[in-house]
Coordinates of C-alpha atoms in Angstrom, one line a residue:
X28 CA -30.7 -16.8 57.7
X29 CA -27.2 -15.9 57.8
X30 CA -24.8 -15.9 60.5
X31 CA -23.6 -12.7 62.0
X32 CA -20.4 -14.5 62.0
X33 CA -20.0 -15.3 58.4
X34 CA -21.1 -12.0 56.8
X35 CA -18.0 -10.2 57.8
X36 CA -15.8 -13.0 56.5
X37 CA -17.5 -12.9 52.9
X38 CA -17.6 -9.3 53.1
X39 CA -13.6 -9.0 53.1
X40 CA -13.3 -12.0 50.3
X41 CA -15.5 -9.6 48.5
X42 CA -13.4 -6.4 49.1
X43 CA -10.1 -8.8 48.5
X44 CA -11.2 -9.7 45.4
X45 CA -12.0 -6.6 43.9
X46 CA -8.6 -5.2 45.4
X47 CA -6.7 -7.9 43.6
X48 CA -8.9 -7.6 40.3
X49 CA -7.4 -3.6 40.8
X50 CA -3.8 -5.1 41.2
X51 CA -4.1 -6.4 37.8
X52 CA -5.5 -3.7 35.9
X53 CA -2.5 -1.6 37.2
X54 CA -0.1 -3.6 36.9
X55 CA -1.7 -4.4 33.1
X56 CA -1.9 -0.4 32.7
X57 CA 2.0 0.0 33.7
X58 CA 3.3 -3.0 31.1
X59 CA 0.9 -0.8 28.7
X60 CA 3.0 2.1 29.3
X61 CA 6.0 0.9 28.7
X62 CA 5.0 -0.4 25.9
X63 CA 3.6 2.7 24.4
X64 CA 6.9 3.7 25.0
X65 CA 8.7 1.2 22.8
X66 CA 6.0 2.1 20.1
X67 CA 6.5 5.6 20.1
X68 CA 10.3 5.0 20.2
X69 CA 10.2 2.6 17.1
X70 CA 7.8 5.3 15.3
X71 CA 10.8 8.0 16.1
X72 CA 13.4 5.9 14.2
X73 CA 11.2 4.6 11.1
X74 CA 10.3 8.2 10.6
X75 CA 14.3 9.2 11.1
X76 CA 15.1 6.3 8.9
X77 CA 12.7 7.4 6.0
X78 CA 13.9 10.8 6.3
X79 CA 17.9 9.5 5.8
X80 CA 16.8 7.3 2.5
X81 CA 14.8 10.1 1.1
X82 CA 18.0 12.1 1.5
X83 CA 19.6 9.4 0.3
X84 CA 17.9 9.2 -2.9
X85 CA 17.8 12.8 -3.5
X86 CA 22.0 12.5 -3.3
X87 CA 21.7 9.4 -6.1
X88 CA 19.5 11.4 -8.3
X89 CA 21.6 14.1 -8.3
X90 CA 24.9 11.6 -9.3
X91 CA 23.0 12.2 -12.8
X92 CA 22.5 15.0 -15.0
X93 CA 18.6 14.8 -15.7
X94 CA 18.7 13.6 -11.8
X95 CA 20.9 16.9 -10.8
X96 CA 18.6 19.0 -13.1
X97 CA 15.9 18.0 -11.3
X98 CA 17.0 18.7 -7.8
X99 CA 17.7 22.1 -8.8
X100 CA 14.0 22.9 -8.8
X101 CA 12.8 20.5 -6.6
X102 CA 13.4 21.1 -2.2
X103 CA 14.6 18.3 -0.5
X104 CA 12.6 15.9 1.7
X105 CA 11.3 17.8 4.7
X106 CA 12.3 16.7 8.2
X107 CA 9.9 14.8 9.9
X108 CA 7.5 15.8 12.7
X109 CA 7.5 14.1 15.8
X110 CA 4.4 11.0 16.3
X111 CA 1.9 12.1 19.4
X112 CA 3.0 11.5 22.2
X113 CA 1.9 8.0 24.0
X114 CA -1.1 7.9 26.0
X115 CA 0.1 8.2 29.7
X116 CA -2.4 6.3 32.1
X117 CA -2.8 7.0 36.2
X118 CA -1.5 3.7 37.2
X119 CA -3.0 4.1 41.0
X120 CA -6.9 5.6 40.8
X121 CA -7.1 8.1 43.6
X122 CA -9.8 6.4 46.0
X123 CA -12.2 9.2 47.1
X124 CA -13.1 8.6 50.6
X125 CA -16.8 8.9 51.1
X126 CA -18.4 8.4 54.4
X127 CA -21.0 5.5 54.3
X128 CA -24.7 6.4 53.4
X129 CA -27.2 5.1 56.2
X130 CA -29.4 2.4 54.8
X131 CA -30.8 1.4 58.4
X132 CA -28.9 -1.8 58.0
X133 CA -25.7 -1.8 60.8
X134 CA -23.0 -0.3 60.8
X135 CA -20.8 -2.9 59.4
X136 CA -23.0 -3.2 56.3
X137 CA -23.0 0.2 55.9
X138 CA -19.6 0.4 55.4
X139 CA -19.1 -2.2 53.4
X140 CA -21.5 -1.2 51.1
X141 CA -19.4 2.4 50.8
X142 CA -16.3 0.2 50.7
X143 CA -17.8 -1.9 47.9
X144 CA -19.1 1.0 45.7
X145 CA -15.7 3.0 46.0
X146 CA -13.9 0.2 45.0
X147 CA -16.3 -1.0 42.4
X148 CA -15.9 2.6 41.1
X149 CA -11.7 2.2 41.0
X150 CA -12.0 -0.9 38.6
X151 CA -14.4 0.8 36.3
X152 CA -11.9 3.9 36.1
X153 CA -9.1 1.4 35.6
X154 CA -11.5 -0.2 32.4
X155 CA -11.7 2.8 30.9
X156 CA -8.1 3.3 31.4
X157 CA -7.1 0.1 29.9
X158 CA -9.5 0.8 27.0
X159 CA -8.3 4.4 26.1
X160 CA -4.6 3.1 25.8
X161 CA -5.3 0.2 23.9
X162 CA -7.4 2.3 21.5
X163 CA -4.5 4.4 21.9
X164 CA -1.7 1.8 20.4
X165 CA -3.5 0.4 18.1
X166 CA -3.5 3.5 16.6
X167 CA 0.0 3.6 17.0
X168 CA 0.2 -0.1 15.4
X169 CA -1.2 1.0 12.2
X170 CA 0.8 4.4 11.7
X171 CA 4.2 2.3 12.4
X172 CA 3.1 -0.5 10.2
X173 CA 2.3 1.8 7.4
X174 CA 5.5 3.5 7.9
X175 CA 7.3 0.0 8.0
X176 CA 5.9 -0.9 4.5
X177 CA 6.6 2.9 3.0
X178 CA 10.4 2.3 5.2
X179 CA 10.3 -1.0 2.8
X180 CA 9.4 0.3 -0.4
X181 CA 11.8 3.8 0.0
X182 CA 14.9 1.0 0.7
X183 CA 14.2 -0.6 -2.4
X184 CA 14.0 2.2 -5.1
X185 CA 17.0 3.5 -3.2
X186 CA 19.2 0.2 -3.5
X187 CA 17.7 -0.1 -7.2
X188 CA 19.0 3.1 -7.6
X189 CA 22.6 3.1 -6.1
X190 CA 22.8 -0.3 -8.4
X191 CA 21.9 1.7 -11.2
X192 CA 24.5 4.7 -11.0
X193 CA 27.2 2.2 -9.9
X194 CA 26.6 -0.3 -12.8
X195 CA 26.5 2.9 -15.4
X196 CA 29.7 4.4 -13.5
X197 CA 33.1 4.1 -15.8
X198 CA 34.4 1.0 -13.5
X199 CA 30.8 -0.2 -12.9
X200 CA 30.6 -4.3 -12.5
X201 CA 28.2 -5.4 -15.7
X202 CA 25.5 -7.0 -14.7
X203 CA 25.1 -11.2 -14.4
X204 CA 21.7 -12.6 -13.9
X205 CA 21.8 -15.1 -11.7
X206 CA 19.0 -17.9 -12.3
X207 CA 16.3 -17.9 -8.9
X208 CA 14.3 -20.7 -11.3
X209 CA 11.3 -21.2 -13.9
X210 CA 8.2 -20.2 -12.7
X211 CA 4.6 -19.5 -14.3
X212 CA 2.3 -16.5 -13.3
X213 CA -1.4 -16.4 -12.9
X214 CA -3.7 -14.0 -13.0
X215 CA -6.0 -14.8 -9.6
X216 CA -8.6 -12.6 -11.5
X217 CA -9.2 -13.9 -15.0
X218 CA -7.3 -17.4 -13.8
X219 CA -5.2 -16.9 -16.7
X220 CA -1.5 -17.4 -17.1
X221 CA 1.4 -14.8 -18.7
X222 CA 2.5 -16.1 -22.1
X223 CA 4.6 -14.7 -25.1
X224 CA 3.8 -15.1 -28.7
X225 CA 6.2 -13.4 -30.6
X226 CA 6.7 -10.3 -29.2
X227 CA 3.7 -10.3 -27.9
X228 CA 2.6 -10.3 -24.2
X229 CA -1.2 -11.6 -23.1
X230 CA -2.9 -14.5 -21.1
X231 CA -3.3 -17.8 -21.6
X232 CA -6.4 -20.1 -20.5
X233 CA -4.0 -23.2 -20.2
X234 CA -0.3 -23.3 -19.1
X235 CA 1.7 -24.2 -21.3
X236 CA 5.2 -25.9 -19.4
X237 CA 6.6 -26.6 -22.7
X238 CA 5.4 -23.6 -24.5
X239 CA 4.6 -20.3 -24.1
X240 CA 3.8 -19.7 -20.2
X241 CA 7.3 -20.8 -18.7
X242 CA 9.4 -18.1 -17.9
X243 CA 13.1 -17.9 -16.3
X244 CA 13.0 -15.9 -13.5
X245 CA 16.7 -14.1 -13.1
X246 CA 17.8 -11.7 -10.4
X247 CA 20.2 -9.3 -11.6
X248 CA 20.7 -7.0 -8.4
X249 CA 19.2 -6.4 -4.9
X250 CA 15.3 -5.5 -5.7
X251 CA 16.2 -5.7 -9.9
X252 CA 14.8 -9.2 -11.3
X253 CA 14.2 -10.4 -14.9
X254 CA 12.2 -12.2 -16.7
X255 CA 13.0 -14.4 -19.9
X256 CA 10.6 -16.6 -22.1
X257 CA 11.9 -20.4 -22.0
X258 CA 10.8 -20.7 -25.6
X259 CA 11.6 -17.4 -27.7
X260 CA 14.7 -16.4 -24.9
X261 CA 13.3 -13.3 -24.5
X262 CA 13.5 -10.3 -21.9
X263 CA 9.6 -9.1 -21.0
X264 CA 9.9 -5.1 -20.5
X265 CA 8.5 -2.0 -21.3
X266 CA 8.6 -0.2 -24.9
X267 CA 9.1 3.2 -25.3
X268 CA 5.6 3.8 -26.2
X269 CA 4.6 2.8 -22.5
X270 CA 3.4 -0.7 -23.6
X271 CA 4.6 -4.3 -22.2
X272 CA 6.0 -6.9 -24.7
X273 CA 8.9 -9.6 -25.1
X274 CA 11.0 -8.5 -27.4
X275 CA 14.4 -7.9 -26.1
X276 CA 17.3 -10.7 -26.5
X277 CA 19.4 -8.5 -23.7
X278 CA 19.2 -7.6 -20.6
X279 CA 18.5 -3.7 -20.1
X280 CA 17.3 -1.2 -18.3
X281 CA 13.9 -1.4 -19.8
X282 CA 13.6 -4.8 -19.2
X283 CA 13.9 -4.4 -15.2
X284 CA 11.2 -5.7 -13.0
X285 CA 10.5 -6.4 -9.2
X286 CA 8.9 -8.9 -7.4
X287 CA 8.0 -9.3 -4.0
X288 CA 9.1 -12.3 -2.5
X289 CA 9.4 -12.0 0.4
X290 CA 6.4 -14.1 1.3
X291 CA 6.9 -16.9 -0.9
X292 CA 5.5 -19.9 0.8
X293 CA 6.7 -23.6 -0.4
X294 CA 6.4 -23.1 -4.8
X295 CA 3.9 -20.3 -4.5
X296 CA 3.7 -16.8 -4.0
X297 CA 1.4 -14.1 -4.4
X298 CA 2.9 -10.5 -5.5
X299 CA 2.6 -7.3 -7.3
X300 CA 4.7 -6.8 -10.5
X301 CA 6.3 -4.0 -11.3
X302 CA 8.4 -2.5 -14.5
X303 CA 10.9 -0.2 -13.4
X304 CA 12.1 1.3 -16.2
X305 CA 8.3 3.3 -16.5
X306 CA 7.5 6.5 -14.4
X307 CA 11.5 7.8 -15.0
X308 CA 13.1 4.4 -13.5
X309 CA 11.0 4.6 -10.7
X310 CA 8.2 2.1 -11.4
X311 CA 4.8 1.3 -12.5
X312 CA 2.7 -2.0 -11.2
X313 CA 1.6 -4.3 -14.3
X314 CA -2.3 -4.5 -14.0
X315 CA -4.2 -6.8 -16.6
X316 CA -8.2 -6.4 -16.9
X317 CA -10.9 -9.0 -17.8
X318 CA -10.2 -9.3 -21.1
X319 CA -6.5 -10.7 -20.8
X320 CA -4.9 -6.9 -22.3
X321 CA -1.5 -5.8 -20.0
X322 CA -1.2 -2.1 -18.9
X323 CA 0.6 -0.3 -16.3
X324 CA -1.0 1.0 -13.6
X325 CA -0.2 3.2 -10.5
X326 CA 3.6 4.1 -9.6
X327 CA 6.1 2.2 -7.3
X328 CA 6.5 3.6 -3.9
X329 CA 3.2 4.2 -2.1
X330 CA 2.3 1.4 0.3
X331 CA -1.7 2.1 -0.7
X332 CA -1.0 1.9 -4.0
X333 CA 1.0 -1.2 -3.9
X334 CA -1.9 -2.6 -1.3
X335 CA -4.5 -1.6 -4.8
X336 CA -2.2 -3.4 -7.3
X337 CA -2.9 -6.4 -9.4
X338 CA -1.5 -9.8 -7.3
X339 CA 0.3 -12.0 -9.4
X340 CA 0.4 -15.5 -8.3
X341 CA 3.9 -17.0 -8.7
X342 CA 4.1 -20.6 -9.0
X343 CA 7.8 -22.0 -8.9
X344 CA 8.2 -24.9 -10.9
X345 CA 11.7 -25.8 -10.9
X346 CA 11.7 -28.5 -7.9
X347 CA 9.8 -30.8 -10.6
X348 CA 13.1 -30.8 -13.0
X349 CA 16.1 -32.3 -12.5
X350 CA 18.2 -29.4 -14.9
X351 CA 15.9 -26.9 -15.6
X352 CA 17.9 -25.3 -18.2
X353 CA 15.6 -26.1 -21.7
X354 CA 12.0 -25.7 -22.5
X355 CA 11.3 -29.3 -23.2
X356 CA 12.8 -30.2 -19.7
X357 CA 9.4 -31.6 -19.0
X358 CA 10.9 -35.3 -20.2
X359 CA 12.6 -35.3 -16.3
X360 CA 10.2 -35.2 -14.7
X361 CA 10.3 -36.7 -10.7
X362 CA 8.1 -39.3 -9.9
X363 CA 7.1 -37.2 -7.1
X364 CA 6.0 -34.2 -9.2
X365 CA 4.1 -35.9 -11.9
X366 CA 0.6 -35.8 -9.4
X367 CA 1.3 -31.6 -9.2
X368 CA 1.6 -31.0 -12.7
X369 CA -1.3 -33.4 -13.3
X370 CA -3.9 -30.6 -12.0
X371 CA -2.5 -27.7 -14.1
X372 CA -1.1 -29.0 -17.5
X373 CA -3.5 -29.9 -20.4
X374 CA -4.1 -32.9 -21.0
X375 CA -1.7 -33.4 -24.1
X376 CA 1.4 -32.6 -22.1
X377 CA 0.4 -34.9 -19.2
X378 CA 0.2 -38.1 -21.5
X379 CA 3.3 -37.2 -23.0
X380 CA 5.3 -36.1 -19.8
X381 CA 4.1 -40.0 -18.4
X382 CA 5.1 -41.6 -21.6
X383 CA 8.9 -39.4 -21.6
X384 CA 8.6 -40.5 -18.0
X385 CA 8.2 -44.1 -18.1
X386 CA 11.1 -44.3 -21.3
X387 CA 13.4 -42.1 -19.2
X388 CA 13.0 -44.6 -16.3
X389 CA 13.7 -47.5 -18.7
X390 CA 17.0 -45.9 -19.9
X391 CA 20.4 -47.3 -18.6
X392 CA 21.4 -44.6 -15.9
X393 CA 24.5 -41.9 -16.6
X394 CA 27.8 -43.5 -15.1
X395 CA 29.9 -40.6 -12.8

């Protein structure tokens, strides 16, 4: 049997703990407001900061005549309402004082008991609490990281579109590609890989380094990249009918695409395409179906419709060539890269890229 002695001693490390557990929740509850505070702050300027580039971009438009012509009938972007207002929590519950129950135990235990349940009923209020603001900013997590990636996609049609007036202006710089590298793209779907046969644009089963599937990747402005065949130096775009081919030996405005690459990780990324020149310059993804035939799907500048686009997977090839400059640059291969190629070039190429290999390595080296 216990001690009269001990009871009251385990009875306050009771209370103490539950006091401190309290402690925490509202101290957890006040770095929860403040944060809900920075949330809803950030949320004010991404919605301020859409509202600027879609004013922006109404201003470019207008710098052209179809562009002015259209404003004319069109209002301008509308200004923003203000995001709810973050979830404001009582950092101290207000203890309800509540005069023991008798239970014909003493008086001591009485109390205690009363003590217990009040304070057992304070941390449950402080739970739900914690709860209802967490369910609160994650709420607030997803509207500002939807408004992040539509904050991302309105920046780049707008800097597309300030490169395009300036470059067409009187004075405007002409535009110079500058190389990123060669790269191949893969369909994650069919597992098939972009080529160019003639003019025309499809899949390929293999992939082709020295052939069809290599293409120079260019970047000819902020958000504006091309693409060129190695073999037939070719531009890929769109035609006027609304198809994709290779056909063009300059650089154009229908020959403008975009890339994400922003999360390109060692030789590989995985991105939508799009062609800019469709939907009036402002964009169209590139989808492909089962079957190997390219269309153009859904326009540029809606995050869920970029989330619903056709990934491309990007595979950069140049650190296996020393100048990557020809199509048959294959024959320089580094020792190092001959095991990477090994898994995704046909057979055919891979005896012939060891055999170039093993003469180039024979050859007398280049004097400086």
């Amino acid at each position: 049997m216990a001690s009269t002695t001990a009871a009251p001693k385990s009875n306050r490390d009771g209370l103490a703990a539950l006091d401190e557990a309290l402690q925490a929740g509202a101290a957890t509850l006040q770095r929860l407001e403040e944060q809900g505070e920075q949330l809803h702050q950030t949320e004010i300027v991404a919605d301020s900061n859409k509202y600027l580039l879609d004013r922006s971009a109404r201003e470019i438009r207008g710098m052209t005549w179809g562009g002015w012509l259209q404003n004319q009938f069109t209002s301008g972007p509308a200004v923003p309402k203000p995001p709810p207002a973050p979830l404001r929590p009582e950092v101290a519950p207000q203890s309800r004082h509540q005069p023991p129950i008798p239970s014909g135990g003493t008086v001591e235990q009485d109390q205690y008991v009363a003590d217990l349940s009040q304070q057992l009923d304070d941390v449950l209020a402080c739970g739900k609490q914690l709860n209802a603001v967490i369910d609160h900013q994650n709420a607030q997590s997803s509207r500002l990281s939807s408004k992040t990636e539509s904050l991302w996609e309105s920046t780049r049609r707008t800097t597309r579109a300030a490169g395009r007036v300036a470059a067409a202006g009187l004075f405007g710089a002409s535009d110079e590609p500058k190389l990123l590298g060669h790269v191949a793209l893969q369909c994650p779907v069919t597992k098939r890989y972009l080529r160019s046969r003639g003019t025309d644009v499809g899949l390929s089963p293999d992939l082709e380094l020295r052939a069809t599937c290599r293409w120079a990747l260019y970047e000819v402005r902020p958000h504006v990249l091309s693409l060129m065949n190695s073999v037939s130096d070719k531009y890929i775009g769109m035609t006027f009918g609304g198809g994709i081919a290779c056909n063009s030996s300059s650089f154009g405005s229908w020959q403008q695409l975009d890339m994400d690459l922003r999360q390109r990780k060692g030789d590989v990324v995985e991105t939508p395409i799009s062609l800019l020149a469709a939907d009036w310059g402002g964009g169209c993804y590139v989808e492909c179906d089962r079957d190997g035939l390219l269309r153009l799907g859904e326009q540029v500048g809606n995050p869920e419709a970029r989330d619903r686009a056709r990934r491309w997977r990007v595979e950069f090839l140049d650190d296996a060539y020393e100048v990557p400059t020809f199509a048959d640059q294959v024959l320089t291969l580094k020792p190092d890269a001959l095991e990477r190629v090994r898994g995704a070039v046909p057979a055919v190429l891979e005896e012939a890229a060891a055999t170039a290999y093993g003469a180039a390595a024979r050859a007398p080296a280049w004097e400086e």
